[in-house]
mmCIF file with all atom_site columns, C-alpha atoms in Angstrom:
data_model
loop_
_atom_site.group_PDB
_atom_site.id
_atom_site.type_symbol
_atom_site.label_atom_id
_atom_site.label_alt_id
_atom_site.label_comp_id
_atom_site.label_asym_id
_atom_site.label_entity_id
_atom_site.label_seq_id
_atom_site.pdbx_PDB_ins_code
_atom_site.Cartn_x
_atom_site.Cartn_y
_atom_site.Cartn_z
_atom_site.occupancy
_atom_site.B_iso_or_equiv
_atom_site.pdbx_formal_charge
_atom_site.auth_seq_id
_atom_site.auth_comp_id
_atom_site.auth_asym_id
_atom_site.auth_atom_id
_atom_site.pdbx_PDB_model_num
ATOM 1   C CA . MET A 1 1   ? 235.780 151.700 117.750 1.00 0.00 ? 1   MET A CA 1
ATOM 2   C CA . PRO A 1 2   ? 233.365 151.443 121.334 1.00 0.00 ? 2   PRO A CA 1
ATOM 3   C CA . LEU A 1 3   ? 231.487 154.454 122.144 1.00 0.00 ? 3   LEU A CA 1
ATOM 4   C CA . GLY A 1 4   ? 232.808 156.863 124.229 1.00 0.00 ? 4   GLY A CA 1
ATOM 5   C CA . PHE A 1 5   ? 236.774 156.199 123.812 1.00 0.00 ? 5   PHE A CA 1
ATOM 6   C CA . HIS A 1 6   ? 237.961 159.100 121.697 1.00 0.00 ? 6   HIS A CA 1
ATOM 7   C CA . LYS A 1 7   ? 240.828 157.773 119.351 1.00 0.00 ? 7   LYS A CA 1
ATOM 8   C CA . ALA A 1 8   ? 242.004 156.102 122.845 1.00 0.00 ? 8   ALA A CA 1
ATOM 9   C CA . THR A 1 9   ? 243.290 152.552 122.913 1.00 0.00 ? 9   THR A CA 1
ATOM 10  C CA . LEU A 1 10  ? 242.562 151.103 126.413 1.00 0.00 ? 10  LEU A CA 1
ATOM 11  C CA . PHE A 1 11  ? 245.749 148.853 127.047 1.00 0.00 ? 11  PHE A CA 1
ATOM 12  C CA . GLY A 1 12  ? 247.909 150.088 129.356 1.00 0.00 ? 12  GLY A CA 1
ATOM 13  C CA . VAL A 1 13  ? 248.456 149.978 133.077 1.00 0.00 ? 13  VAL A CA 1
ATOM 14  C CA . ALA A 1 14  ? 246.583 151.766 135.524 1.00 0.00 ? 14  ALA A CA 1
ATOM 15  C CA . GLY A 1 15  ? 247.359 155.927 135.589 1.00 0.00 ? 15  GLY A CA 1
ATOM 16  C CA . VAL A 1 16  ? 248.977 155.569 132.603 1.00 0.00 ? 16  VAL A CA 1
ATOM 17  C CA . SER A 1 17  ? 247.680 157.495 129.527 1.00 0.00 ? 17  SER A CA 1
ATOM 18  C CA . THR A 1 18  ? 246.531 155.797 126.406 1.00 0.00 ? 18  THR A CA 1
ATOM 19  C CA . GLY A 1 19  ? 245.476 158.943 124.566 1.00 0.00 ? 19  GLY A CA 1
ATOM 20  C CA . ASP A 1 20  ? 242.416 160.846 125.842 1.00 0.00 ? 20  ASP A CA 1
ATOM 21  C CA . VAL A 1 21  ? 241.814 157.880 128.283 1.00 0.00 ? 21  VAL A CA 1
ATOM 22  C CA . VAL A 1 22  ? 243.535 156.978 131.723 1.00 0.00 ? 22  VAL A CA 1
ATOM 23  C CA . LEU A 1 23  ? 243.003 153.567 133.400 1.00 0.00 ? 23  LEU A CA 1
ATOM 24  C CA . LEU A 1 24  ? 242.248 154.799 136.984 1.00 0.00 ? 24  LEU A CA 1
ATOM 25  C CA . HIS A 1 25  ? 241.229 151.344 138.493 1.00 0.00 ? 25  HIS A CA 1
ATOM 26  C CA . ASP A 1 26  ? 241.132 147.833 137.530 1.00 0.00 ? 26  ASP A CA 1
ATOM 27  C CA . GLU A 1 27  ? 240.323 145.081 140.717 1.00 0.00 ? 27  GLU A CA 1
ATOM 28  C CA . ASP A 1 28  ? 239.244 141.782 140.406 1.00 0.00 ? 28  ASP A CA 1
ATOM 29  C CA . TYR A 1 29  ? 236.658 141.427 143.857 1.00 0.00 ? 29  TYR A CA 1
ATOM 30  C CA . SER A 1 30  ? 235.946 137.890 144.912 1.00 0.00 ? 30  SER A CA 1
ATOM 31  C CA . ASP A 1 31  ? 232.891 137.337 147.092 1.00 0.00 ? 31  ASP A CA 1
ATOM 32  C CA . VAL A 1 32  ? 232.668 141.199 148.125 1.00 0.00 ? 32  VAL A CA 1
ATOM 33  C CA . ALA A 1 33  ? 229.051 142.411 149.314 1.00 0.00 ? 33  ALA A CA 1
ATOM 34  C CA . SER A 1 34  ? 230.156 145.763 147.441 1.00 0.00 ? 34  SER A CA 1
ATOM 35  C CA . ALA A 1 35  ? 232.525 147.170 145.487 1.00 0.00 ? 35  ALA A CA 1
ATOM 36  C CA . SER A 1 36  ? 233.023 150.729 146.192 1.00 0.00 ? 36  SER A CA 1
ATOM 37  C CA . ILE A 1 37  ? 235.579 152.990 144.047 1.00 0.00 ? 37  ILE A CA 1
ATOM 38  C CA . THR A 1 38  ? 236.839 155.804 146.586 1.00 0.00 ? 38  THR A CA 1
ATOM 39  C CA . SER A 1 39  ? 239.079 157.294 144.965 1.00 0.00 ? 39  SER A CA 1
ATOM 40  C CA . GLY A 1 40  ? 239.711 159.042 141.484 1.00 0.00 ? 40  GLY A CA 1
ATOM 41  C CA . ILE A 1 41  ? 236.658 160.845 140.311 1.00 0.00 ? 41  ILE A CA 1
ATOM 42  C CA . ASP A 1 42  ? 237.292 164.608 140.815 1.00 0.00 ? 42  ASP A CA 1
ATOM 43  C CA . SER A 1 43  ? 237.391 167.576 138.324 1.00 0.00 ? 43  SER A CA 1
ATOM 44  C CA . THR A 1 44  ? 240.377 166.212 136.133 1.00 0.00 ? 44  THR A CA 1
ATOM 45  C CA . TYR A 1 45  ? 238.010 163.934 133.738 1.00 0.00 ? 45  TYR A CA 1
ATOM 46  C CA . GLY A 1 46  ? 234.638 164.957 132.397 1.00 0.00 ? 46  GLY A CA 1
ATOM 47  C CA . GLU A 1 47  ? 233.726 161.697 132.005 1.00 0.00 ? 47  GLU A CA 1
ATOM 48  C CA . TYR A 1 48  ? 234.357 158.246 133.684 1.00 0.00 ? 48  TYR A CA 1
ATOM 49  C CA . ILE A 1 49  ? 233.457 154.898 132.027 1.00 0.00 ? 49  ILE A CA 1
ATOM 50  C CA . PHE A 1 50  ? 233.150 151.689 133.927 1.00 0.00 ? 50  PHE A CA 1
ATOM 51  C CA . LYS A 1 51  ? 233.590 147.920 132.616 1.00 0.00 ? 51  LYS A CA 1
ATOM 52  C CA . PHE A 1 52  ? 231.976 145.096 134.312 1.00 0.00 ? 52  PHE A CA 1
ATOM 53  C CA . TYR A 1 53  ? 233.438 141.501 133.517 1.00 0.00 ? 53  TYR A CA 1
ATOM 54  C CA . ASN A 1 54  ? 232.097 138.281 134.385 1.00 0.00 ? 54  ASN A CA 1
ATOM 55  C CA . ILE A 1 55  ? 229.965 139.854 137.428 1.00 0.00 ? 55  ILE A CA 1
ATOM 56  C CA . ASN A 1 56  ? 228.564 136.561 139.153 1.00 0.00 ? 56  ASN A CA 1
ATOM 57  C CA . PRO A 1 57  ? 226.288 136.490 142.002 1.00 0.00 ? 57  PRO A CA 1
ATOM 58  C CA . ALA A 1 58  ? 226.023 134.439 144.971 1.00 0.00 ? 58  ALA A CA 1
ATOM 59  C CA . THR A 1 59  ? 222.608 134.355 145.088 1.00 0.00 ? 59  THR A CA 1
ATOM 60  C CA . ASN A 1 60  ? 220.089 133.496 142.282 1.00 0.00 ? 60  ASN A CA 1
ATOM 61  C CA . ASP A 1 61  ? 217.728 136.073 141.010 1.00 0.00 ? 61  ASP A CA 1
ATOM 62  C CA . LYS A 1 62  ? 219.244 139.049 142.232 1.00 0.00 ? 62  LYS A CA 1
ATOM 63  C CA . ASN A 1 63  ? 220.122 142.983 140.509 1.00 0.00 ? 63  ASN A CA 1
ATOM 64  C CA . PHE A 1 64  ? 223.200 144.051 139.793 1.00 0.00 ? 64  PHE A CA 1
ATOM 65  C CA . THR A 1 65  ? 222.868 148.155 141.268 1.00 0.00 ? 65  THR A CA 1
ATOM 66  C CA . PHE A 1 66  ? 224.804 151.267 141.879 1.00 0.00 ? 66  PHE A CA 1
ATOM 67  C CA . GLN A 1 67  ? 224.809 154.791 143.798 1.00 0.00 ? 67  GLN A CA 1
ATOM 68  C CA . VAL A 1 68  ? 227.427 157.380 144.478 1.00 0.00 ? 68  VAL A CA 1
ATOM 69  C CA . ASN A 1 69  ? 228.251 159.732 147.342 1.00 0.00 ? 69  ASN A CA 1
ATOM 70  C CA . ALA A 1 70  ? 228.241 162.936 147.455 1.00 0.00 ? 70  ALA A CA 1
ATOM 71  C CA . THR A 1 71  ? 231.688 164.796 148.795 1.00 0.00 ? 71  THR A CA 1
ATOM 72  C CA . ASP A 1 72  ? 229.501 165.687 152.001 1.00 0.00 ? 72  ASP A CA 1
ATOM 73  C CA . GLY A 1 73  ? 228.099 162.014 151.836 1.00 0.00 ? 73  GLY A CA 1
ATOM 74  C CA . ALA A 1 74  ? 228.860 158.819 153.693 1.00 0.00 ? 74  ALA A CA 1
ATOM 75  C CA . ASP A 1 75  ? 226.033 156.542 152.837 1.00 0.00 ? 75  ASP A CA 1
ATOM 76  C CA . TYR A 1 76  ? 225.142 156.075 149.356 1.00 0.00 ? 76  TYR A CA 1
ATOM 77  C CA . ASP A 1 77  ? 221.649 157.086 150.044 1.00 0.00 ? 77  ASP A CA 1
ATOM 78  C CA . ASP A 1 78  ? 221.775 161.025 149.999 1.00 0.00 ? 78  ASP A CA 1
ATOM 79  C CA . SER A 1 79  ? 221.476 161.599 145.726 1.00 0.00 ? 79  SER A CA 1
ATOM 80  C CA . ALA A 1 80  ? 218.393 161.486 143.923 1.00 0.00 ? 80  ALA A CA 1
ATOM 81  C CA . ILE A 1 81  ? 218.095 159.868 140.755 1.00 0.00 ? 81  ILE A CA 1
ATOM 82  C CA . THR A 1 82  ? 215.987 159.747 138.038 1.00 0.00 ? 82  THR A CA 1
ATOM 83  C CA . SER A 1 83  ? 215.976 157.123 135.813 1.00 0.00 ? 83  SER A CA 1
ATOM 84  C CA . THR A 1 84  ? 214.741 155.407 132.915 1.00 0.00 ? 84  THR A CA 1
ATOM 85  C CA . VAL A 1 85  ? 215.184 151.644 131.957 1.00 0.00 ? 85  VAL A CA 1
ATOM 86  C CA . PHE A 1 86  ? 214.401 149.386 129.376 1.00 0.00 ? 86  PHE A CA 1
ATOM 87  C CA . GLU A 1 87  ? 215.239 145.844 128.061 1.00 0.00 ? 87  GLU A CA 1
ATOM 88  C CA . SER A 1 88  ? 215.164 143.082 125.441 1.00 0.00 ? 88  SER A CA 1
ATOM 89  C CA . GLU A 1 89  ? 215.300 139.336 126.186 1.00 0.00 ? 89  GLU A CA 1
ATOM 90  C CA . HIS A 1 90  ? 215.686 136.232 124.820 1.00 0.00 ? 90  HIS A CA 1
ATOM 91  C CA . TYR A 1 91  ? 215.516 132.863 126.172 1.00 0.00 ? 91  TYR A CA 1
ATOM 92  C CA . GLU A 1 92  ? 217.232 129.884 125.528 1.00 0.00 ? 92  GLU A CA 1
ATOM 93  C CA . ASP A 1 93  ? 214.282 127.709 124.500 1.00 0.00 ? 93  ASP A CA 1
ATOM 94  C CA . ASP A 1 94  ? 212.536 130.293 122.432 1.00 0.00 ? 94  ASP A CA 1
ATOM 95  C CA . SER A 1 95  ? 209.485 130.658 124.644 1.00 0.00 ? 95  SER A CA 1
ATOM 96  C CA . ILE A 1 96  ? 210.010 134.620 124.636 1.00 0.00 ? 96  ILE A CA 1
ATOM 97  C CA . ALA A 1 97  ? 211.422 136.990 122.520 1.00 0.00 ? 97  ALA A CA 1
ATOM 98  C CA . ARG A 1 98  ? 210.596 140.855 123.838 1.00 0.00 ? 98  ARG A CA 1
ATOM 99  C CA . VAL A 1 99  ? 211.640 144.367 124.082 1.00 0.00 ? 99  VAL A CA 1
ATOM 100 C CA . ARG A 1 100 ? 210.060 146.452 127.039 1.00 0.00 ? 100 ARG A CA 1
ATOM 101 C CA . TYR A 1 101 ? 210.214 149.729 129.368 1.00 0.00 ? 101 TYR A CA 1
ATOM 102 C CA . GLU A 1 102 ? 210.586 148.279 132.959 1.00 0.00 ? 102 GLU A CA 1
ATOM 103 C CA . PRO A 1 103 ? 209.201 150.772 135.577 1.00 0.00 ? 103 PRO A CA 1
ATOM 104 C CA . ASN A 1 104 ? 209.935 148.669 138.629 1.00 0.00 ? 104 ASN A CA 1
ATOM 105 C CA . ASP A 1 105 ? 213.524 149.565 137.863 1.00 0.00 ? 105 ASP A CA 1
ATOM 106 C CA . ASP A 1 106 ? 213.509 153.176 137.119 1.00 0.00 ? 106 ASP A CA 1
ATOM 107 C CA . GLN A 1 107 ? 213.651 155.938 139.644 1.00 0.00 ? 107 GLN A CA 1
ATOM 108 C CA . ALA A 1 108 ? 211.643 159.670 139.803 1.00 0.00 ? 108 ALA A CA 1
ATOM 109 C CA . GLU A 1 109 ? 214.145 161.553 142.549 1.00 0.00 ? 109 GLU A CA 1
ATOM 110 C CA . GLY A 1 110 ? 214.993 158.176 144.325 1.00 0.00 ? 110 GLY A CA 1
ATOM 111 C CA . THR A 1 111 ? 217.824 157.566 146.664 1.00 0.00 ? 111 THR A CA 1
ATOM 112 C CA . ALA A 1 112 ? 217.784 153.849 145.641 1.00 0.00 ? 112 ALA A CA 1
ATOM 113 C CA . PHE A 1 113 ? 220.799 151.475 144.609 1.00 0.00 ? 113 PHE A CA 1
ATOM 114 C CA . GLN A 1 114 ? 219.696 152.276 140.647 1.00 0.00 ? 114 GLN A CA 1
ATOM 115 C CA . ILE A 1 115 ? 219.227 148.958 138.767 1.00 0.00 ? 115 ILE A CA 1
ATOM 116 C CA . LEU A 1 116 ? 221.579 147.983 135.766 1.00 0.00 ? 116 LEU A CA 1
ATOM 117 C CA . ALA A 1 117 ? 220.465 144.173 135.531 1.00 0.00 ? 117 ALA A CA 1
ATOM 118 C CA . GLU A 1 118 ? 217.918 142.460 136.814 1.00 0.00 ? 118 GLU A CA 1
ATOM 119 C CA . GLY A 1 119 ? 217.097 138.354 137.771 1.00 0.00 ? 119 GLY A CA 1
ATOM 120 C CA . MET A 1 120 ? 221.299 137.436 137.347 1.00 0.00 ? 120 MET A CA 1
ATOM 121 C CA . GLY A 1 121 ? 221.448 133.841 137.353 1.00 0.00 ? 121 GLY A CA 1
ATOM 122 C CA . ASN A 1 122 ? 224.372 132.245 140.074 1.00 0.00 ? 122 ASN A CA 1
ATOM 123 C CA . GLY A 1 123 ? 225.297 129.588 138.190 1.00 0.00 ? 123 GLY A CA 1
ATOM 124 C CA . GLY A 1 124 ? 229.058 128.706 137.525 1.00 0.00 ? 124 GLY A CA 1
ATOM 125 C CA . ASP A 1 125 ? 228.672 129.685 133.691 1.00 0.00 ? 125 ASP A CA 1
ATOM 126 C CA . GLU A 1 126 ? 226.139 132.701 134.589 1.00 0.00 ? 126 GLU A CA 1
ATOM 127 C CA . SER A 1 127 ? 227.232 136.198 134.665 1.00 0.00 ? 127 SER A CA 1
ATOM 128 C CA . LEU A 1 128 ? 226.710 140.071 133.238 1.00 0.00 ? 128 LEU A CA 1
ATOM 129 C CA . ALA A 1 129 ? 229.052 142.068 131.108 1.00 0.00 ? 129 ALA A CA 1
ATOM 130 C CA . GLY A 1 130 ? 228.484 145.839 130.104 1.00 0.00 ? 130 GLY A CA 1
ATOM 131 C CA . GLU A 1 131 ? 229.138 149.190 130.664 1.00 0.00 ? 131 GLU A CA 1
ATOM 132 C CA . MET A 1 132 ? 228.756 152.749 132.409 1.00 0.00 ? 132 MET A CA 1
ATOM 133 C CA . HIS A 1 133 ? 229.355 156.137 131.339 1.00 0.00 ? 133 HIS A CA 1
ATOM 134 C CA . LEU A 1 134 ? 229.054 158.822 134.222 1.00 0.00 ? 134 LEU A CA 1
ATOM 135 C CA . PHE A 1 135 ? 229.583 162.415 133.184 1.00 0.00 ? 135 PHE A CA 1
ATOM 136 C CA . ASN A 1 136 ? 230.672 165.473 134.718 1.00 0.00 ? 136 ASN A CA 1
ATOM 137 C CA . PRO A 1 137 ? 230.229 164.223 138.679 1.00 0.00 ? 137 PRO A CA 1
ATOM 138 C CA . SER A 1 138 ? 232.394 167.168 139.660 1.00 0.00 ? 138 SER A CA 1
ATOM 139 C CA . SER A 1 139 ? 230.268 169.786 138.464 1.00 0.00 ? 139 SER A CA 1
ATOM 140 C CA . THR A 1 140 ? 228.736 172.161 141.290 1.00 0.00 ? 140 THR A CA 1
ATOM 141 C CA . THR A 1 141 ? 226.132 173.471 138.808 1.00 0.00 ? 141 THR A CA 1
ATOM 142 C CA . TYR A 1 142 ? 224.743 170.560 136.656 1.00 0.00 ? 142 TYR A CA 1
ATOM 143 C CA . VAL A 1 143 ? 223.086 167.373 137.815 1.00 0.00 ? 143 VAL A CA 1
ATOM 144 C CA . LYS A 1 144 ? 224.940 164.648 136.691 1.00 0.00 ? 144 LYS A CA 1
ATOM 145 C CA . HIS A 1 145 ? 224.118 162.467 133.836 1.00 0.00 ? 145 HIS A CA 1
ATOM 146 C CA . PHE A 1 146 ? 224.872 158.419 133.153 1.00 0.00 ? 146 PHE A CA 1
ATOM 147 C CA . TYR A 1 147 ? 223.763 155.834 131.046 1.00 0.00 ? 147 TYR A CA 1
ATOM 148 C CA . ALA A 1 148 ? 224.619 152.155 130.949 1.00 0.00 ? 148 ALA A CA 1
ATOM 149 C CA . THR A 1 149 ? 224.081 148.676 128.998 1.00 0.00 ? 149 THR A CA 1
ATOM 150 C CA . THR A 1 150 ? 224.686 145.580 129.995 1.00 0.00 ? 150 THR A CA 1
ATOM 151 C CA . ASN A 1 151 ? 224.016 142.223 129.130 1.00 0.00 ? 151 ASN A CA 1
ATOM 152 C CA . ALA A 1 152 ? 223.413 139.048 131.597 1.00 0.00 ? 152 ALA A CA 1
ATOM 153 C CA . TYR A 1 153 ? 222.453 135.384 131.530 1.00 0.00 ? 153 TYR A CA 1
ATOM 154 C CA . ARG A 1 154 ? 219.655 135.342 133.476 1.00 0.00 ? 154 ARG A CA 1
ATOM 155 C CA . HIS A 1 155 ? 218.346 132.713 136.445 1.00 0.00 ? 155 HIS A CA 1
ATOM 156 C CA . PRO A 1 156 ? 215.977 131.311 133.586 1.00 0.00 ? 156 PRO A CA 1
ATOM 157 C CA . ASP A 1 157 ? 218.217 130.791 131.107 1.00 0.00 ? 157 ASP A CA 1
ATOM 158 C CA . SER A 1 158 ? 218.123 133.614 128.647 1.00 0.00 ? 158 SER A CA 1
ATOM 159 C CA . SER A 1 159 ? 219.903 136.754 127.349 1.00 0.00 ? 159 SER A CA 1
ATOM 160 C CA . ARG A 1 160 ? 218.644 139.916 128.992 1.00 0.00 ? 160 ARG A CA 1
ATOM 161 C CA . GLN A 1 161 ? 220.284 143.511 127.410 1.00 0.00 ? 161 GLN A CA 1
ATOM 162 C CA . THR A 1 162 ? 219.261 146.433 129.777 1.00 0.00 ? 162 THR A CA 1
ATOM 163 C CA . PHE A 1 163 ? 219.773 149.972 128.559 1.00 0.00 ? 163 PHE A CA 1
ATOM 164 C CA . ALA A 1 164 ? 219.857 152.042 132.208 1.00 0.00 ? 164 ALA A CA 1
ATOM 165 C CA . ALA A 1 165 ? 220.196 156.066 131.693 1.00 0.00 ? 165 ALA A CA 1
ATOM 166 C CA . GLY A 1 166 ? 219.220 158.833 133.925 1.00 0.00 ? 166 GLY A CA 1
ATOM 167 C CA . TYR A 1 167 ? 220.601 161.748 135.975 1.00 0.00 ? 167 TYR A CA 1
ATOM 168 C CA . ILE A 1 168 ? 221.695 162.276 139.448 1.00 0.00 ? 168 ILE A CA 1
ATOM 169 C CA . ASN A 1 169 ? 220.119 165.256 141.129 1.00 0.00 ? 169 ASN A CA 1
ATOM 170 C CA . ASP A 1 170 ? 222.563 166.658 143.201 1.00 0.00 ? 170 ASP A CA 1
ATOM 171 C CA . THR A 1 171 ? 224.717 170.014 142.221 1.00 0.00 ? 171 THR A CA 1
ATOM 172 C CA . THR A 1 172 ? 227.323 169.082 144.969 1.00 0.00 ? 172 THR A CA 1
ATOM 173 C CA . ALA A 1 173 ? 230.228 167.144 143.613 1.00 0.00 ? 173 ALA A CA 1
ATOM 174 C CA . ILE A 1 174 ? 230.377 163.806 143.297 1.00 0.00 ? 174 ILE A CA 1
ATOM 175 C CA . ASP A 1 175 ? 233.370 161.185 144.878 1.00 0.00 ? 175 ASP A CA 1
ATOM 176 C CA . ASP A 1 176 ? 232.332 157.655 145.121 1.00 0.00 ? 176 ASP A CA 1
ATOM 177 C CA . ILE A 1 177 ? 230.597 155.426 143.509 1.00 0.00 ? 177 ILE A CA 1
ATOM 178 C CA . ARG A 1 178 ? 229.685 151.536 144.991 1.00 0.00 ? 178 ARG A CA 1
ATOM 179 C CA . PHE A 1 179 ? 228.327 148.989 143.187 1.00 0.00 ? 179 PHE A CA 1
ATOM 180 C CA . GLN A 1 180 ? 226.490 145.772 144.813 1.00 0.00 ? 180 GLN A CA 1
ATOM 181 C CA . MET A 1 181 ? 223.614 143.078 144.152 1.00 0.00 ? 181 MET A CA 1
ATOM 182 C CA . THR A 1 182 ? 220.313 143.797 145.600 1.00 0.00 ? 182 THR A CA 1
ATOM 183 C CA . SER A 1 183 ? 221.458 141.048 148.656 1.00 0.00 ? 183 SER A CA 1
ATOM 184 C CA . GLY A 1 184 ? 224.543 138.340 148.487 1.00 0.00 ? 184 GLY A CA 1
ATOM 185 C CA . ASN A 1 185 ? 227.828 138.821 147.730 1.00 0.00 ? 185 ASN A CA 1
ATOM 186 C CA . PHE A 1 186 ? 229.476 138.528 143.779 1.00 0.00 ? 186 PHE A CA 1
ATOM 187 C CA . ASP A 1 187 ? 232.621 138.260 142.134 1.00 0.00 ? 187 ASP A CA 1
ATOM 188 C CA . GLY A 1 188 ? 234.094 139.833 138.878 1.00 0.00 ? 188 GLY A CA 1
ATOM 189 C CA . THR A 1 189 ? 236.370 142.516 137.802 1.00 0.00 ? 189 THR A CA 1
ATOM 190 C CA . ILE A 1 190 ? 235.044 146.368 137.418 1.00 0.00 ? 190 ILE A CA 1
ATOM 191 C CA . LYS A 1 191 ? 237.687 148.497 135.865 1.00 0.00 ? 191 LYS A CA 1
ATOM 192 C CA . MET A 1 192 ? 237.646 152.847 135.709 1.00 0.00 ? 192 MET A CA 1
ATOM 193 C CA . TRP A 1 193 ? 238.459 155.202 132.917 1.00 0.00 ? 193 TRP A CA 1
ATOM 194 C CA . GLY A 1 194 ? 238.467 158.779 133.274 1.00 0.00 ? 194 GLY A CA 1
ATOM 195 C CA . VAL A 1 195 ? 238.128 160.567 129.586 1.00 0.00 ? 195 VAL A CA 1
ATOM 196 C CA . LYS A 1 196 ? 239.697 164.020 129.022 1.00 0.00 ? 196 LYS A CA 1
#
């Protein structure tokens, strides 16, 4: 059973409860600059799970990222993130196999979009899959924790699994989230579940 799905299946239509998990967002994106989810993130759920399917960038060697808006924000750059990122990677030709900390991908009270996957390839068969968990975004007392794991078919023909985690240091409720590449458009499917 996947981590975080609390004895529930994920099969059902949007808004219909399947145990403790409710599918709130399910959208196929085609050639978009960003994917913003601006409804459904509220105090109803203590955890939100985002799943990424076949995220394929239009521009080679770009990063898949996210940032949030507080209820009083509108520009996805007002919530400070403190994060840590590490990765494991293996090249198809077996020339490189490594695990390493990525200091250039983390933030210390940064307001930039947080990297979830780096250096993605834009070939027809290259894509990303993964998930992200966001906890208690409606809290007006605590920071908002998140963690994500993604696997990308990268531009130098390698598989890279990226682990990103941290907290959004904002005690205002969070109600919007945006996913985008560092530049250029992308295709793919993003789903969001609420977990009670």
